[in-house]
Coordinates of C-alpha atoms (C1' of nucleotides) in Angstrom, one line a residue:
Chain U
M8 CA 1.9 -2.6 5.4
P9 CA 0.3 1.2 5.2
E10 CA -3.2 0.5 3.7
L11 CA -5.3 3.9 3.3
P12 CA -6.1 4.1 6.6
E13 CA -2.6 3.9 8.1
V14 CA -2.1 6.8 5.3
E15 CA -4.7 8.8 6.6
T16 CA -3.5 8.5 10.1
S17 CA 0.2 9.4 9.2
R18 CA -1.3 12.5 7.6
R19 CA -3.3 13.5 10.1
G20 CA -0.4 12.8 12.6
I21 CA 1.9 14.8 11.0
D22 CA -0.5 18.1 9.8
P23 CA -0.6 20.1 12.5
H24 CA 3.1 19.6 13.4
I25 CA 4.2 21.1 10.0
R26 CA 1.1 23.3 8.7
G27 CA 1.9 26.9 8.6
Q28 CA 5.9 26.2 9.3
T29 CA 8.8 27.0 7.3
I30 CA 11.4 24.6 5.8
A31 CA 15.0 25.4 6.6
R32 CA 16.2 22.6 4.3
S33 CA 16.0 19.2 3.2
V34 CA 18.4 16.0 3.7
V35 CA 18.5 12.8 1.3
R36 CA 20.4 10.4 1.9
Q37 CA 19.2 7.7 0.2
S38 CA 17.6 8.9 -3.3
Q39 CA 17.3 5.8 -4.9
L40 CA 13.2 4.7 -4.2
R41 CA 10.6 3.3 -6.3
W42 CA 11.3 6.4 -8.4
P43 CA 14.3 8.8 -7.8
V44 CA 13.6 11.5 -5.5
S45 CA 12.8 14.7 -7.2
P46 CA 15.9 16.8 -7.0
Q47 CA 13.5 19.9 -5.9
I48 CA 12.8 18.1 -2.6
T49 CA 16.7 19.2 -1.9
A50 CA 17.1 22.0 -3.9
L51 CA 13.6 24.0 -4.1
M52 CA 12.7 23.5 -0.3
P53 CA 14.6 26.4 1.9
G54 CA 12.3 29.1 2.5
Q55 CA 8.9 27.1 1.6
T56 CA 6.1 27.2 3.6
V57 CA 3.8 24.5 4.1
L58 CA 0.0 25.3 3.3
G59 CA -1.5 22.0 4.5
T60 CA -1.4 19.0 3.8
Q61 CA -4.2 16.2 1.3
R62 CA -4.4 12.8 0.5
R63 CA -5.1 11.0 -2.3
G64 CA -5.8 7.0 -2.4
K65 CA -2.2 6.3 -0.4
Y66 CA -0.6 9.6 -1.6
I67 CA 0.0 12.0 0.9
L68 CA 0.2 15.6 -0.6
I69 CA 1.8 18.4 1.3
E70 CA 1.1 21.6 -0.4
T71 CA 3.9 24.3 -0.3
T72 CA 4.2 27.4 -1.4
A73 CA 6.0 26.3 -4.4
G74 CA 4.2 23.3 -5.0
H75 CA 3.7 19.8 -3.7
I76 CA 5.4 17.1 -2.0
I77 CA 3.8 13.8 -3.1
I78 CA 4.8 11.0 -0.7
H79 CA 3.9 7.1 -1.2
L80 CA 4.6 4.6 1.7
G81 CA 4.8 2.1 -0.2
M82 CA 4.5 -1.0 2.2
S83 CA 6.9 -0.7 4.3
G84 CA 7.1 3.4 4.5
S85 CA 6.5 6.0 7.4
V86 CA 6.4 9.6 8.3
R87 CA 7.5 10.7 11.8
I88 CA 8.0 14.3 13.1
L89 CA 11.2 14.4 15.2
P90 CA 13.2 17.0 16.8
A91 CA 15.5 18.2 14.5
G92 CA 19.0 16.6 14.9
A93 CA 17.6 13.4 15.8
P94 CA 20.7 10.9 14.5
A95 CA 19.7 8.9 11.5
A96 CA 19.1 5.2 11.4
K97 CA 19.8 2.9 8.4
H98 CA 16.5 3.4 6.5
D99 CA 15.7 6.8 7.5
H100 CA 16.7 8.2 4.2
I101 CA 14.9 11.4 3.9
D102 CA 14.7 14.7 6.5
I103 CA 12.7 17.9 5.7
V104 CA 13.7 20.0 8.6
F105 CA 11.8 22.8 9.6
T106 CA 13.0 26.7 11.3
H107 CA 11.0 25.7 14.9
E108 CA 13.6 22.9 15.5
L109 CA 11.0 20.3 14.3
M110 CA 11.8 17.4 11.1
L111 CA 9.8 15.3 9.1
R112 CA 11.1 12.2 8.9
Y113 CA 10.7 9.7 5.9
T114 CA 11.8 5.9 6.4
D115 CA 11.5 3.4 4.0
P116 CA 13.1 -0.1 4.9
R117 CA 12.2 -1.6 1.4
R118 CA 11.9 1.2 -0.7
F119 CA 8.8 0.6 -2.6
G120 CA 7.8 4.1 -1.8
C121 CA 7.9 7.8 -3.3
V122 CA 9.1 11.0 -2.5
L123 CA 8.3 13.6 -5.2
W124 CA 7.3 17.1 -6.3
S125 CA 4.9 18.6 -8.4
E126 CA 4.6 22.3 -9.2
D127 CA 1.8 21.9 -12.1
A128 CA -2.0 21.2 -10.7
I129 CA -1.8 18.4 -8.6
A130 CA -4.7 16.5 -9.5
E131 CA -3.2 16.5 -13.2
H132 CA -0.4 14.9 -12.3
P133 CA 0.1 11.5 -13.6
L134 CA 0.1 9.4 -10.7
L135 CA -3.1 10.7 -9.3
A136 CA -4.8 12.0 -12.8
R137 CA -6.7 8.4 -13.9
L138 CA -7.5 7.2 -10.0
G139 CA -11.0 6.1 -9.2
P140 CA -13.0 7.7 -6.4
E141 CA -12.3 7.8 -2.7
P142 CA -14.0 4.6 -0.9
L143 CA -15.4 6.9 1.4
A144 CA -16.8 9.2 -0.8
E145 CA -20.3 9.6 -2.3
D146 CA -19.5 9.0 -5.8
F147 CA -18.1 5.5 -5.1
D148 CA -21.8 3.9 -4.9
T149 CA -23.7 0.6 -6.2
S150 CA -24.0 2.2 -9.4
Y151 CA -20.8 2.7 -10.1
L152 CA -19.1 0.3 -9.2
F153 CA -22.0 -2.4 -10.5
R154 CA -21.7 -0.1 -13.8
L155 CA -17.9 0.0 -14.3
S156 CA -17.9 -4.3 -13.3
R157 CA -20.5 -5.0 -16.2
G158 CA -18.5 -6.9 -18.8
R159 CA -15.0 -7.2 -16.7
K160 CA -13.8 -11.3 -16.5
T161 CA -11.5 -9.9 -13.5
P162 CA -12.1 -11.6 -10.0
I163 CA -14.1 -8.9 -8.0
K164 CA -10.4 -8.9 -5.7
S165 CA -8.6 -7.4 -8.5
F166 CA -11.4 -5.2 -9.8
I167 CA -11.7 -3.6 -6.1
M168 CA -8.3 -3.6 -5.8
D169 CA -7.5 -1.6 -8.8
S170 CA -6.9 2.0 -7.8
H171 CA -8.3 3.2 -11.2
V172 CA -11.8 1.4 -10.1
V173 CA -11.5 2.6 -6.2
V174 CA -8.0 4.2 -4.4
G175 CA -6.9 2.6 -1.1
V176 CA -8.6 -1.2 -1.2
G177 CA -5.4 -3.1 -0.5
N178 CA -4.9 -6.8 0.0
I179 CA -5.5 -6.8 3.8
Y180 CA -9.3 -5.0 2.9
A181 CA -9.9 -6.7 0.0
N182 CA -10.1 -10.2 2.1
E183 CA -12.1 -8.1 4.9
A184 CA -14.5 -6.5 2.9
L185 CA -15.4 -9.6 0.7
F186 CA -15.6 -12.1 3.5
M187 CA -18.0 -9.7 5.1
A188 CA -19.9 -9.0 2.3
G189 CA -20.2 -13.1 1.5
I190 CA -18.7 -12.8 -1.9
R191 CA -15.8 -15.2 -2.7
P192 CA -13.0 -13.3 -4.2
L193 CA -12.2 -15.1 -7.4
V194 CA -15.7 -14.9 -9.0
E195 CA -15.7 -12.6 -12.4
A196 CA -16.8 -8.9 -11.5
G197 CA -18.7 -8.8 -14.1
S198 CA -21.1 -11.4 -12.9
V199 CA -21.7 -10.0 -9.1
S200 CA -25.3 -8.8 -8.9
R201 CA -26.3 -5.5 -8.1
A202 CA -27.3 -6.6 -4.9
R203 CA -24.0 -8.1 -3.6
M204 CA -22.3 -5.3 -5.2
A205 CA -24.5 -2.8 -2.5
R206 CA -23.0 -5.1 -0.1
L207 CA -19.9 -4.9 -1.2
V208 CA -19.6 -1.3 -1.0
A209 CA -20.6 -1.5 1.9
C210 CA -18.5 -3.8 3.4
I211 CA -15.5 -2.1 2.2
K212 CA -16.8 1.9 3.3
Q213 CA -17.3 0.0 6.7
V214 CA -14.0 -1.7 7.2
I215 CA -12.1 1.2 5.7
A216 CA -14.1 3.7 8.5
H217 CA -13.2 1.6 10.8
A218 CA -9.4 1.2 10.5
I219 CA -9.3 4.9 10.4
T220 CA -10.8 5.4 14.0
V221 CA -8.8 3.0 15.2
G222 CA -5.8 3.9 13.5
G223 CA -6.5 6.9 14.6
T224 CA -5.7 5.8 18.3
T225 CA -2.6 3.7 18.0
L226 CA -0.6 6.1 15.7
R227 CA -1.6 9.3 18.3
D228 CA 1.4 10.7 19.4
F229 CA 3.9 11.1 16.4
V230 CA 6.8 12.8 18.2
G231 CA 9.2 10.7 19.7
G232 CA 6.9 7.9 18.8
D233 CA 8.0 4.8 16.8
G234 CA 5.2 5.4 14.2
K235 CA 4.4 1.8 13.9
P236 CA 0.8 0.9 13.3
G237 CA -0.2 -2.2 14.9
Y238 CA -3.9 -2.3 15.3
F239 CA -4.9 -4.3 12.3
Q240 CA -3.4 -7.2 13.5
Q241 CA -6.3 -7.7 16.1
S242 CA -9.8 -7.8 14.5
L243 CA -8.9 -9.3 11.3
L244 CA -11.7 -12.1 10.2
V245 CA -9.6 -13.6 7.1
Y246 CA -6.5 -12.4 6.3
G247 CA -3.3 -14.2 7.2
R248 CA -5.5 -16.7 8.6
G249 CA -5.3 -19.3 6.4
T250 CA -6.1 -22.7 7.4
E251 CA -7.3 -21.3 10.6
P252 CA -11.4 -21.6 11.4
C253 CA -13.8 -19.1 9.9
K254 CA -14.8 -17.1 13.0
Q255 CA -18.5 -17.4 11.3
C256 CA -19.4 -20.9 10.7
G257 CA -15.8 -22.9 12.2
G258 CA -15.1 -24.5 8.8
I259 CA -11.4 -24.2 7.9
L260 CA -10.4 -21.0 6.1
Q261 CA -9.1 -21.4 2.1
E262 CA -6.1 -19.6 1.2
V263 CA -5.1 -19.6 -2.3
R264 CA -2.7 -17.1 -4.3
L265 CA -4.5 -14.6 -6.7
S266 CA -1.6 -12.3 -8.6
A267 CA 0.9 -13.2 -6.3
R268 CA -1.6 -11.8 -3.7
S269 CA -2.4 -13.7 -0.4
T270 CA -6.0 -14.5 -0.7
V271 CA -8.2 -16.1 1.7
F272 CA -11.8 -16.9 2.1
C273 CA -14.4 -19.6 3.7
K274 CA -16.2 -21.3 1.2
R275 CA -19.3 -21.6 3.2
C276 CA -19.6 -18.1 4.0
Q277 CA -18.5 -17.0 0.6
R278 CA -20.3 -17.6 -2.7
Chain O
dA30 C1' -9.6 -2.1 -24.1
dA31 C1' -8.5 -5.4 -20.8
dA32 C1' -6.2 -9.0 -18.6
dT33 C1' -1.6 -10.7 -17.2
dC34 C1' 3.2 -10.2 -16.4
dT35 C1' 7.2 -7.9 -14.3
dC36 C1' 10.0 -5.5 -11.5
dC37 C1' 11.5 -2.6 -7.8
dC38 C1' 13.8 -3.7 -2.3
dT39 C1' 15.2 -6.4 2.0
dG40 C1' 13.3 -7.9 6.5
dT41 C1' 12.0 -12.4 7.8
dA42 C1' 10.5 -17.2 8.3
dG43 C1' 11.9 -21.6 7.0
dG44 C1' 15.0 -25.4 5.9
dC45 C1' 19.5 -27.4 6.2
Chain A
dT29 C1' 24.4 -20.8 15.6
dG30 C1' 24.5 -19.5 11.3
dC31 C1' 24.1 -19.5 6.0
dC32 C1' 20.5 -19.7 2.0
dT33 C1' 16.5 -19.4 0.0
dA34 C1' 11.8 -18.0 -0.9
dC35 C1' 8.3 -14.9 -0.1
dA36 C1' 5.6 -11.1 0.8
dG37 C1' 4.2 -6.9 -1.3
dG38 C1' 1.9 -1.6 -4.0
dG39 C1' 1.5 -0.4 -8.1
dA40 C1' 3.0 1.4 -12.3
dG41 C1' 4.4 0.0 -16.8
dA42 C1' 5.3 -3.5 -20.6
dT43 C1' 3.7 -7.0 -22.3
dT44 C1' 0.3 -9.7 -24.4

DNA sequence: AAATCTCCCTGTAGGC
DNA sequence: TGCCTACAGGGAGATT
């Protein structure tokens, strides 16, 4: 499932191929995604030029001369650059075809993602306006997270996965960062000391920065590639390892459900 | 305001 | 082998 590092890697992968290019047309084969695909995606695209791409949280933003395309990959979505006219497979829902004979193809088997259009100031879009800071930005720091957590009874794991607190920390990296920081996922956010919160902030930044670096190597070639990220299986400390031995102390890792999310931790290394 | 629940969807895994 | 069911998961929106 695409987490922030995969989203950023995807953005970096498509950007050089579409930046400055002109859209010839777009094709929507399946409009029923998380929300209906905006009609402008077909109606307004011909003749628009792509000015560049950005990322906010797990949203990819494609800036065109007429407005922004907002893409979320959900949990099974991907974007690839392919030769225009490449045959469409089952879950290839949207093609944005460029005049230079390449196209951006959106694929999403589970359709949890979205492809929307916004002509207004992008930061004020309802999906983006109230998002928390980027995990790698300077404004995501100990003081911020500590202050925001005071009085909160929600588990620390749910807290850091809340996109209004900080964006882009999905289930995998929440599990990993809490293990690295030595904090049990279920402790109340409001009870975590400032010193431990400082460790957590550092660990979140570290795991996400590392994943972006690794993701960049596995998703290097988007033209003709399969676009499938696969890096994250190798260096995981706890995620997906419930009942296996802790890599730090050898004890058996515990797995519980927290808000329907798989939560793995070591009860000796995490307090 | 904060916490909790529901729902969107389909590939995969496990049981029989 | 094949059918059936449970389940995973991002995250917005509704509900409590």
